[in-house]
Amino acid sequence: MKKTNIQGSNDKRNVNPNWFTSKTWMKVLSEKIKSKDQDIYHVHFEKGSRTKLHAHNGNQVLIATKGKGSLEIFRRYGTSKNNFKIKKTQKITLNEGDIVHIPAKTLHTHGSTDKKKTFSHIAINILPRKNSEYKTVWWESDFKTKATEVI
Amino acid sequence: MKKTNIQGSNDKRNVNPNWFTSKTWMKVLSEKIKSKDQDIYHVHFEKGSRTKLHAHNGNQVLIATKGKGSLEIFRRYGTSKNNFKIKKTQKITLNEGDIVHIPAKTLHTHGSTDKKKTFSHIAINILPRKNSEYKTVWWESDFKTKATEVI
């Protein structure tokens, strides 16, 4: 049986920069500890960095481990791939130790909200079915302008 | 969508004292955040308190959040309910941020190892199948003498 630690910059993995508004990196914890039921990551958001808008095909649990961040929930109006509107329906601040559950197919963003503070969380991505694949659909959005097309 | 926090003594739930060697209490996080895929707890072990020997029917992930503790793995010899031997096969120290995966049916104990330090962890109990029940079998053991019968 193997353990690993959520902290520290060893075993860093770069993320797809198109999916984040600024610098972000992560550690894949579930690979290290051989947990196959779900993907478990530790994600480090540099100051002001957030995920772009996205939704998963399975449920997700976030556990804030350091800094100050938020989870924002959106609703999409319109089904066209690059002609739709979005509206923020909820904003949840995330401080150390906060834990939240995001249902599958919920449009959301999470990360640092304070430009002076980094933010880290554990993300537990729960497979929709045994041996299925956890999928994420990303929207192009820098949150300075607005969400546009699905990428 | 609701959040809760792993820290603090609000929403304390008492545990079955027969299953621990000393004072322990917990918070049920998954109920608060409406996560139904798995049971998520935060467990606080007072100084020197450990779980008695047990095994689950599903996988489990532990994330150490505070203090100093350990996970110990045992192997059982003999199938009789109250006539068997056990042997420790592994001891993993758990410090803040350490994360470990315990496969289903693995005989183990976890909790504080240092009599001067409390220990807390998040426990994620992963259902063996969708909508199934997560079950735990407990052994009578105070770890001063030895494990005896299944309770």
Tab-separated table of N, CA and C in Angstrom, chain B residues 2-149:
chain	number	residue	atom	x	y	z
B	2	LYS	N	-24.775	23.031	-1.394
B	2	LYS	CA	-24.384	23.387	-0.029
B	2	LYS	C	-22.923	23.050	0.211
B	3	LYS	N	-22.270	23.882	1.036
B	3	LYS	CA	-20.913	23.516	1.452
B	3	LYS	C	-20.919	23.269	2.954
B	4	THR	N	-19.894	22.597	3.423
B	4	THR	CA	-19.670	22.478	4.854
B	4	THR	C	-18.166	22.540	5.065
B	5	ASN	N	-17.716	22.501	6.324
B	5	ASN	CA	-16.280	22.574	6.597
B	5	ASN	C	-15.861	21.388	7.450
B	6	ILE	N	-14.691	20.845	7.119
B	6	ILE	CA	-14.223	19.651	7.838
B	6	ILE	C	-13.843	19.969	9.279
B	7	GLN	N	-13.433	21.229	9.537
B	7	GLN	CA	-12.969	21.603	10.879
B	7	GLN	C	-14.144	22.002	11.763
B	8	GLY	N	-13.854	22.211	13.040
B	8	GLY	CA	-14.877	22.710	13.955
B	8	GLY	C	-15.679	21.595	14.578
B	9	SER	N	-16.311	21.896	15.696
B	9	SER	CA	-17.000	20.847	16.440
B	9	SER	C	-18.518	20.924	16.267
B	10	ASN	N	-18.985	21.788	15.353
B	10	ASN	CA	-20.419	21.787	15.055
B	10	ASN	C	-20.795	20.487	14.341
B	11	ASP	N	-22.030	20.073	14.507
B	11	ASP	CA	-22.521	18.848	13.849
B	11	ASP	C	-21.725	17.592	14.227
B	12	LYS	N	-21.178	17.624	15.432
B	12	LYS	CA	-20.466	16.432	15.926
B	12	LYS	C	-21.396	15.239	15.953
B	13	ARG	N	-20.882	14.082	15.634
B	13	ARG	CA	-21.650	12.860	15.825
B	13	ARG	C	-20.814	11.889	16.656
B	14	ASN	N	-21.457	11.329	17.688
B	14	ASN	CA	-20.732	10.358	18.496
B	14	ASN	C	-20.560	9.058	17.722
B	15	VAL	N	-19.505	8.353	18.035
B	15	VAL	CA	-19.272	7.066	17.389
B	15	VAL	C	-19.567	5.949	18.378
B	16	ASN	N	-19.696	4.741	17.883
B	16	ASN	CA	-19.872	3.576	18.754
B	16	ASN	C	-18.576	3.368	19.540
B	17	PRO	N	-18.601	3.544	20.865
B	17	PRO	CA	-17.351	3.465	21.641
B	17	PRO	C	-16.699	2.080	21.606
B	18	ASN	N	-17.469	1.058	21.241
B	18	ASN	CA	-16.897	-0.293	21.152
B	18	ASN	C	-15.919	-0.432	19.988
B	19	TRP	N	-15.982	0.498	19.065
B	19	TRP	CA	-15.175	0.378	17.845
B	19	TRP	C	-13.865	1.164	17.928
B	20	PHE	N	-13.654	1.885	19.049
B	20	PHE	CA	-12.460	2.724	19.197
B	20	PHE	C	-11.801	2.430	20.543
B	21	THR	N	-10.507	2.686	20.627
B	21	THR	CA	-9.806	2.382	21.881
B	21	THR	C	-9.946	3.515	22.878
B	22	SER	N	-10.305	4.719	22.425
B	22	SER	CA	-10.477	5.849	23.333
B	22	SER	C	-11.412	6.859	22.661
B	23	LYS	N	-11.434	8.085	23.180
B	23	LYS	CA	-12.432	9.058	22.718
B	23	LYS	C	-12.224	9.479	21.247
B	24	THR	N	-13.291	9.412	20.498
B	24	THR	CA	-13.273	9.732	19.071
B	24	THR	C	-14.641	10.285	18.692
B	25	TRP	N	-14.674	11.237	17.797
B	25	TRP	CA	-15.965	11.714	17.277
B	25	TRP	C	-15.821	12.093	15.817
B	26	MET	N	-16.950	12.304	15.146
B	26	MET	CA	-16.851	12.565	13.704
B	26	MET	C	-17.937	13.512	13.205
B	27	LYS	N	-17.734	13.969	11.980
B	27	LYS	CA	-18.739	14.743	11.254
B	27	LYS	C	-19.025	14.015	9.940
B	28	VAL	N	-20.295	13.891	9.590
B	28	VAL	CA	-20.640	13.237	8.330
B	28	VAL	C	-20.740	14.313	7.250
B	29	LEU	N	-19.708	14.438	6.433
B	29	LEU	CA	-19.644	15.507	5.436
B	29	LEU	C	-20.582	15.253	4.251
B	30	SER	N	-20.663	13.991	3.805
B	30	SER	CA	-21.446	13.688	2.600
B	30	SER	C	-22.931	14.024	2.778
B	31	GLU	N	-23.464	13.850	3.969
B	31	GLU	CA	-24.870	14.220	4.218
B	31	GLU	C	-25.074	15.714	4.041
B	32	LYS	N	-24.135	16.486	4.550
B	32	LYS	CA	-24.234	17.954	4.501
B	32	LYS	C	-24.220	18.482	3.080
B	33	ILE	N	-23.353	17.876	2.247
B	33	ILE	CA	-23.194	18.409	0.887
B	33	ILE	C	-24.002	17.618	-0.139
B	34	LYS	N	-24.784	16.639	0.358
B	34	LYS	CA	-25.684	15.861	-0.531
B	34	LYS	C	-24.912	15.045	-1.571
B	35	SER	N	-23.760	14.518	-1.169
B	35	SER	CA	-23.005	13.621	-2.045
B	35	SER	C	-23.436	12.192	-1.738
B	36	LYS	N	-23.985	11.515	-2.736
B	36	LYS	CA	-24.566	10.194	-2.484
B	36	LYS	C	-23.734	9.039	-3.036
B	37	ASP	N	-22.672	9.347	-3.771
B	37	ASP	CA	-21.877	8.277	-4.361
B	37	ASP	C	-21.068	7.515	-3.331
B	38	GLN	N	-20.744	8.209	-2.244
B	38	GLN	CA	-19.860	7.618	-1.252
B	38	GLN	C	-20.094	8.326	0.079
B	39	ASP	N	-19.750	7.654	1.168
B	39	ASP	CA	-19.855	8.294	2.478
B	39	ASP	C	-18.545	9.022	2.759
B	40	ILE	N	-18.640	10.291	3.141
B	40	ILE	CA	-17.437	11.062	3.461
B	40	ILE	C	-17.557	11.569	4.897
B	41	TYR	N	-16.586	11.232	5.723
B	41	TYR	CA	-16.570	11.624	7.125
B	41	TYR	C	-15.324	12.432	7.430
B	42	HIS	N	-15.393	13.224	8.504
B	42	HIS	CA	-14.163	13.738	9.097
B	42	HIS	C	-14.108	13.159	10.497
B	43	VAL	N	-13.027	12.468	10.817
B	43	VAL	CA	-12.934	11.763	12.097
B	43	VAL	C	-11.822	12.365	12.949
B	44	HIS	N	-12.148	12.666	14.196
B	44	HIS	CA	-11.200	13.258	15.148
B	44	HIS	C	-10.859	12.214	16.209
B	45	PHE	N	-9.609	11.837	16.289
B	45	PHE	CA	-9.152	10.884	17.307
B	45	PHE	C	-8.465	11.662	18.421
B	46	GLU	N	-8.944	11.515	19.648
B	46	GLU	CA	-8.221	12.133	20.761
B	46	GLU	C	-6.884	11.408	20.949
B	47	LYS	N	-6.020	12.007	21.781
B	47	LYS	CA	-4.659	11.474	21.957
B	47	LYS	C	-4.650	9.963	22.234
B	48	GLY	N	-3.977	9.226	21.411
B	48	GLY	CA	-3.834	7.779	21.610
B	48	GLY	C	-5.024	6.941	21.165
B	49	SER	N	-6.085	7.582	20.688
B	49	SER	CA	-7.260	6.801	20.278
B	49	SER	C	-7.102	6.237	18.868
B	50	ARG	N	-7.489	4.974	18.715
B	50	ARG	CA	-7.424	4.322	17.409
B	50	ARG	C	-8.709	3.545	17.156
B	51	THR	N	-8.978	3.251	15.902
B	51	THR	CA	-10.071	2.320	15.614
B	51	THR	C	-9.618	0.944	16.065
B	52	LYS	N	-10.564	0.106	16.418
B	52	LYS	CA	-10.217	-1.290	16.600
B	52	LYS	C	-10.006	-1.894	15.208
B	53	LEU	N	-9.572	-3.127	15.202
B	53	LEU	CA	-9.295	-3.820	13.950
B	53	LEU	C	-10.590	-3.978	13.144
B	54	HIS	N	-10.570	-3.689	11.847
B	54	HIS	CA	-11.786	-3.832	11.046
B	54	HIS	C	-11.456	-3.983	9.562
B	55	ALA	N	-12.480	-4.347	8.803
B	55	ALA	CA	-12.362	-4.431	7.343
B	55	ALA	C	-13.685	-3.980	6.737
B	56	HIS	N	-13.613	-3.358	5.569
B	56	HIS	CA	-14.807	-2.864	4.877
B	56	HIS	C	-15.118	-3.746	3.660
B	57	ASN	N	-16.353	-3.658	3.186
B	57	ASN	CA	-16.714	-4.385	1.950
B	57	ASN	C	-16.458	-3.547	0.689
B	58	GLY	N	-16.014	-2.300	0.872
B	58	GLY	CA	-15.674	-1.435	-0.258
B	58	GLY	C	-14.312	-0.798	-0.034
B	59	ASN	N	-13.784	-0.155	-1.049
B	59	ASN	CA	-12.513	0.536	-0.900
B	59	ASN	C	-12.675	1.780	-0.031
B	60	GLN	N	-11.573	2.256	0.522
B	60	GLN	CA	-11.596	3.460	1.364
B	60	GLN	C	-10.358	4.308	1.065
B	61	VAL	N	-10.535	5.627	1.077
B	61	VAL	CA	-9.417	6.556	0.948
B	61	VAL	C	-9.358	7.407	2.214
B	62	LEU	N	-8.185	7.529	2.814
B	62	LEU	CA	-7.997	8.405	3.983
B	62	LEU	C	-7.110	9.584	3.590
B	63	ILE	N	-7.489	10.782	4.027
B	63	ILE	CA	-6.665	11.980	3.826
B	63	ILE	C	-6.422	12.599	5.197
B	64	ALA	N	-5.171	12.556	5.679
B	64	ALA	CA	-4.837	13.096	7.001
B	64	ALA	C	-4.929	14.622	6.980
B	65	THR	N	-5.641	15.198	7.944
B	65	THR	CA	-5.852	16.646	7.942
B	65	THR	C	-5.156	17.359	9.088
B	66	LYS	N	-4.830	16.639	10.177
B	66	LYS	CA	-4.206	17.309	11.321
B	66	LYS	C	-3.567	16.291	12.262
B	67	GLY	N	-2.456	16.691	12.895
B	67	GLY	CA	-1.845	15.841	13.910
B	67	GLY	C	-0.997	14.731	13.335
B	68	LYS	N	-0.819	13.697	14.126
B	68	LYS	CA	0.062	12.605	13.721
B	68	LYS	C	-0.641	11.283	13.986
B	69	GLY	N	-0.680	10.437	12.979
B	69	GLY	CA	-1.369	9.163	13.147
B	69	GLY	C	-0.716	8.081	12.321
B	70	SER	N	-1.400	6.964	12.223
B	70	SER	CA	-0.893	5.885	11.383
B	70	SER	C	-2.021	4.997	10.905
B	71	LEU	N	-1.706	4.278	9.859
B	71	LEU	CA	-2.552	3.207	9.328
B	71	LEU	C	-1.735	1.937	9.469
B	72	GLU	N	-2.326	0.921	10.085
B	72	GLU	CA	-1.620	-0.353	10.215
B	72	GLU	C	-2.443	-1.441	9.543
B	73	ILE	N	-1.748	-2.269	8.773
B	73	ILE	CA	-2.395	-3.341	8.011
B	73	ILE	C	-2.080	-4.685	8.670
B	74	PHE	N	-3.081	-5.528	8.767
B	74	PHE	CA	-2.915	-6.829	9.410
B	74	PHE	C	-3.358	-7.955	8.478
B	75	ARG	N	-2.816	-9.132	8.749
B	75	ARG	CA	-3.285	-10.319	8.052
B	75	ARG	C	-3.813	-11.300	9.085
B	76	ARG	N	-4.929	-11.898	8.795
B	76	ARG	CA	-5.555	-12.826	9.725
B	76	ARG	C	-5.228	-14.268	9.337
B	77	TYR	N	-4.899	-15.073	10.331
B	77	TYR	CA	-4.671	-16.503	10.111
B	77	TYR	C	-5.755	-17.270	10.848
B	78	GLY	N	-6.528	-18.043	10.129
B	78	GLY	CA	-7.609	-18.815	10.752
B	78	GLY	C	-8.952	-18.180	10.451
B	79	THR	N	-9.982	-19.006	10.254
B	79	THR	CA	-11.291	-18.484	9.841
B	79	THR	C	-12.327	-18.544	10.962
B	80	SER	N	-11.992	-19.148	12.090
B	80	SER	CA	-12.942	-19.242	13.203
B	80	SER	C	-13.284	-17.847	13.726
B	81	LYS	N	-14.525	-17.689	14.225
B	81	LYS	CA	-14.975	-16.363	14.679
B	81	LYS	C	-14.191	-15.868	15.892
B	82	ASN	N	-13.812	-16.760	16.803
B	82	ASN	CA	-13.079	-16.288	17.973
B	82	ASN	C	-11.874	-17.161	18.318
B	83	ASN	N	-11.263	-17.689	17.293
B	83	ASN	CA	-10.006	-18.425	17.490
B	83	ASN	C	-9.165	-18.248	16.239
B	84	PHE	N	-8.351	-17.196	16.251
B	84	PHE	CA	-7.530	-16.890	15.073
B	84	PHE	C	-6.317	-16.089	15.526
B	85	LYS	N	-5.370	-15.937	14.658
B	85	LYS	CA	-4.201	-15.103	14.946
B	85	LYS	C	-4.128	-13.973	13.938
B	86	ILE	N	-3.521	-12.882	14.356
B	86	ILE	CA	-3.313	-11.782	13.420
B	86	ILE	C	-1.840	-11.378	13.440
B	87	LYS	N	-1.400	-10.840	12.302
B	87	LYS	CA	-0.008	-10.406	12.192
B	87	LYS	C	0.036	-9.070	11.462
B	88	LYS	N	0.757	-8.113	12.035
B	88	LYS	CA	0.885	-6.809	11.385
B	88	LYS	C	1.815	-6.952	10.178
B	89	THR	N	1.357	-6.470	9.025
B	89	THR	CA	2.188	-6.611	7.822
B	89	THR	C	2.747	-5.271	7.336
B	90	GLN	N	2.124	-4.162	7.758
B	90	GLN	CA	2.597	-2.852	7.295
B	90	GLN	C	2.157	-1.750	8.252
B	91	LYS	N	3.026	-0.765	8.445
B	91	LYS	CA	2.652	0.419	9.224
B	91	LYS	C	2.995	1.661	8.409
B	92	ILE	N	2.017	2.502	8.168
B	92	ILE	CA	2.214	3.717	7.376
B	92	ILE	C	1.920	4.921	8.265
B	93	THR	N	2.912	5.772	8.491
B	93	THR	CA	2.666	6.974	9.298
B	93	THR	C	1.870	7.975	8.469
B	94	LEU	N	0.992	8.694	9.128
B	94	LEU	CA	0.132	9.661	8.442
B	94	LEU	C	0.303	11.040	9.054
B	95	ASN	N	0.885	11.937	8.273
B	95	ASN	CA	1.004	13.338	8.666
B	95	ASN	C	0.090	14.176	7.783
B	96	GLU	N	-0.131	15.409	8.174
B	96	GLU	CA	-1.047	16.296	7.458
B	96	GLU	C	-0.828	16.255	5.942
B	97	GLY	N	-1.902	16.013	5.204
B	97	GLY	CA	-1.837	15.995	3.747
B	97	GLY	C	-1.546	14.626	3.153
B	98	ASP	N	-1.179	13.654	3.982
B	98	ASP	CA	-0.932	12.306	3.450
B	98	ASP	C	-2.254	11.666	3.028
B	99	ILE	N	-2.219	10.952	1.930
B	99	ILE	CA	-3.412	10.291	1.396
B	99	ILE	C	-3.068	8.853	1.053
B	100	VAL	N	-3.974	7.928	1.404
B	100	VAL	CA	-3.705	6.508	1.219
B	100	VAL	C	-5.009	5.793	0.840
B	101	HIS	N	-4.888	4.739	0.059
B	101	HIS	CA	-6.040	3.957	-0.400
B	101	HIS	C	-6.002	2.582	0.246
B	102	ILE	N	-7.103	2.174	0.858
B	102	ILE	CA	-7.177	0.868	1.520
B	102	ILE	C	-8.141	-0.016	0.727
B	103	PRO	N	-7.643	-1.092	0.110
B	103	PRO	CA	-8.540	-1.952	-0.665
B	103	PRO	C	-9.583	-2.649	0.218
B	104	ALA	N	-10.747	-2.933	-0.357
B	104	ALA	CA	-11.813	-3.659	0.339
B	104	ALA	C	-11.263	-4.948	0.951
B	105	LYS	N	-11.832	-5.337	2.082
B	105	LYS	CA	-11.523	-6.609	2.768
B	105	LYS	C	-10.138	-6.645	3.416
B	106	THR	N	-9.426	-5.514	3.429
B	106	THR	CA	-8.113	-5.443	4.070
B	106	THR	C	-8.309	-5.168	5.566
B	107	LEU	N	-7.735	-6.017	6.401
B	107	LEU	CA	-7.856	-5.857	7.857
B	107	LEU	C	-6.929	-4.729	8.299
B	108	HIS	N	-7.460	-3.727	9.000
B	108	HIS	CA	-6.624	-2.571	9.338
B	108	HIS	C	-7.114	-1.818	10.572
B	109	THR	N	-6.269	-0.899	11.042
B	109	THR	CA	-6.616	0.033	12.114
B	109	THR	C	-5.968	1.371	11.774
B	110	HIS	N	-6.620	2.461	12.190
B	110	HIS	CA	-6.014	3.779	11.996
B	110	HIS	C	-6.400	4.694	13.141
B	111	GLY	N	-5.592	5.722	13.328
B	111	GLY	CA	-5.864	6.667	14.413
B	111	GLY	C	-4.578	7.277	14.906
B	112	SER	N	-4.643	7.877	16.109
B	112	SER	CA	-3.478	8.529	16.708
B	112	SER	C	-2.454	7.484	17.125
B	113	THR	N	-1.184	7.768	16.875
B	113	THR	CA	-0.153	6.825	17.331
B	113	THR	C	0.660	7.441	18.457
B	114	ASP	N	0.637	8.760	18.520
B	114	ASP	CA	1.409	9.479	19.521
B	114	ASP	C	0.462	9.860	20.669
B	115	LYS	N	0.758	9.394	21.864
B	115	LYS	CA	-0.149	9.642	22.997
B	115	LYS	C	-0.242	11.108	23.390
B	116	LYS	N	0.628	11.929	22.806
B	116	LYS	CA	0.592	13.360	23.102
B	116	LYS	C	-0.080	14.167	21.988
B	117	LYS	N	-0.486	13.477	20.910
B	117	LYS	CA	-1.047	14.217	19.767
B	117	LYS	C	-2.373	13.644	19.278
B	118	THR	N	-3.317	14.543	19.030
B	118	THR	CA	-4.568	14.112	18.409
B	118	THR	C	-4.291	13.853	16.923
B	119	PHE	N	-5.287	13.291	16.259
B	119	PHE	CA	-5.142	13.012	14.827
B	119	PHE	C	-6.516	13.127	14.171
B	120	SER	N	-6.556	13.741	12.997
B	120	SER	CA	-7.820	13.836	12.260
B	120	SER	C	-7.607	13.420	10.809
B	121	HIS	N	-8.613	12.783	10.247
B	121	HIS	CA	-8.544	12.485	8.816
B	121	HIS	C	-9.924	12.553	8.187
B	122	ILE	N	-9.933	12.774	6.884
B	122	ILE	CA	-11.134	12.586	6.081
B	122	ILE	C	-11.134	11.121	5.671
B	123	ALA	N	-12.290	10.471	5.746
B	123	ALA	CA	-12.431	9.094	5.254
B	123	ALA	C	-13.471	9.091	4.140
B	124	ILE	N	-13.101	8.545	2.992
B	124	ILE	CA	-14.025	8.422	1.863
B	124	ILE	C	-14.323	6.940	1.686
B	125	ASN	N	-15.546	6.559	2.002
B	125	ASN	CA	-15.941	5.148	1.932
B	125	ASN	C	-16.683	4.916	0.617
B	126	ILE	N	-16.053	4.194	-0.272
B	126	ILE	CA	-16.553	4.043	-1.637
B	126	ILE	C	-17.447	2.805	-1.727
B	127	LEU	N	-18.684	3.012	-2.144
B	127	LEU	CA	-19.646	1.908	-2.216
B	127	LEU	C	-19.138	0.823	-3.166
B	128	PRO	N	-19.291	-0.459	-2.777
B	128	PRO	CA	-18.807	-1.544	-3.650
B	128	PRO	C	-19.568	-1.594	-4.970
B	129	ARG	N	-20.834	-1.222	-4.940
B	129	ARG	CA	-21.658	-1.102	-6.153
B	129	ARG	C	-22.602	0.065	-5.967
B	130	LYS	N	-23.087	0.633	-7.060
B	130	LYS	CA	-24.069	1.719	-7.000
B	130	LYS	C	-25.255	1.291	-6.131
B	131	ASN	N	-25.689	2.162	-5.248
B	131	ASN	CA	-26.841	1.923	-4.368
B	131	ASN	C	-26.666	0.759	-3.390
B	132	SER	N	-25.438	0.232	-3.277
B	132	SER	CA	-25.209	-0.829	-2.295
B	132	SER	C	-24.940	-0.197	-0.942
B	133	GLU	N	-24.774	-1.039	0.065
B	133	GLU	CA	-24.524	-0.525	1.406
B	133	GLU	C	-23.052	-0.751	1.766
B	134	TYR	N	-22.430	0.262	2.363
B	134	TYR	CA	-21.041	0.133	2.789
B	134	TYR	C	-21.031	-0.526	4.159
B	135	LYS	N	-20.411	-1.690	4.266
B	135	LYS	CA	-20.437	-2.430	5.529
B	135	LYS	C	-19.034	-2.590	6.105
B	136	THR	N	-18.972	-2.595	7.430
B	136	THR	CA	-17.703	-2.766	8.128
B	136	THR	C	-17.851	-3.880	9.160
B	137	VAL	N	-16.878	-4.769	9.225
B	137	VAL	CA	-16.858	-5.813	10.258
B	137	VAL	C	-15.772	-5.458	11.262
B	138	TRP	N	-16.142	-5.445	12.551
B	138	TRP	CA	-15.225	-5.023	13.613
B	138	TRP	C	-14.743	-6.198	14.439
B	139	TRP	N	-13.473	-6.133	14.855
B	139	TRP	CA	-12.879	-7.119	15.737
B	139	TRP	C	-12.671	-6.496	17.119
B	140	GLU	N	-12.877	-7.266	18.159
B	140	GLU	CA	-12.614	-6.774	19.503
B	140	GLU	C	-11.099	-6.749	19.725
B	141	SER	N	-10.562	-5.538	19.931
B	141	SER	CA	-9.113	-5.400	20.096
B	141	SER	C	-8.797	-4.057	20.721
B	142	ASP	N	-8.019	-4.078	21.799
B	142	ASP	CA	-7.602	-2.800	22.392
B	142	ASP	C	-6.137	-2.500	22.059
B	143	PHE	N	-5.493	-3.377	21.341
B	143	PHE	CA	-4.094	-3.228	20.919
B	143	PHE	C	-3.098	-3.213	22.071
B	144	LYS	N	-3.624	-3.449	23.310
B	144	LYS	CA	-2.691	-3.644	24.429
B	144	LYS	C	-2.514	-5.140	24.611
B	145	THR	N	-3.615	-5.851	24.438
B	145	THR	CA	-3.528	-7.306	24.517
B	145	THR	C	-3.475	-7.842	23.086
B	146	LYS	N	-4.589	-8.232	22.531
B	146	LYS	CA	-4.590	-8.698	21.145
B	146	LYS	C	-6.011	-8.698	20.610
B	147	ALA	N	-6.142	-8.898	19.325
B	147	ALA	CA	-7.473	-9.023	18.740
B	147	ALA	C	-8.051	-10.360	19.166
B	148	THR	N	-9.324	-10.342	19.552
B	148	THR	CA	-9.934	-11.614	19.928
B	148	THR	C	-11.078	-11.905	18.965
B	149	GLU	N	-12.303	-11.791	19.440
B	149	GLU	CA	-13.419	-12.202	18.585
B	149	GLU	C	-13.936	-11.087	17.670
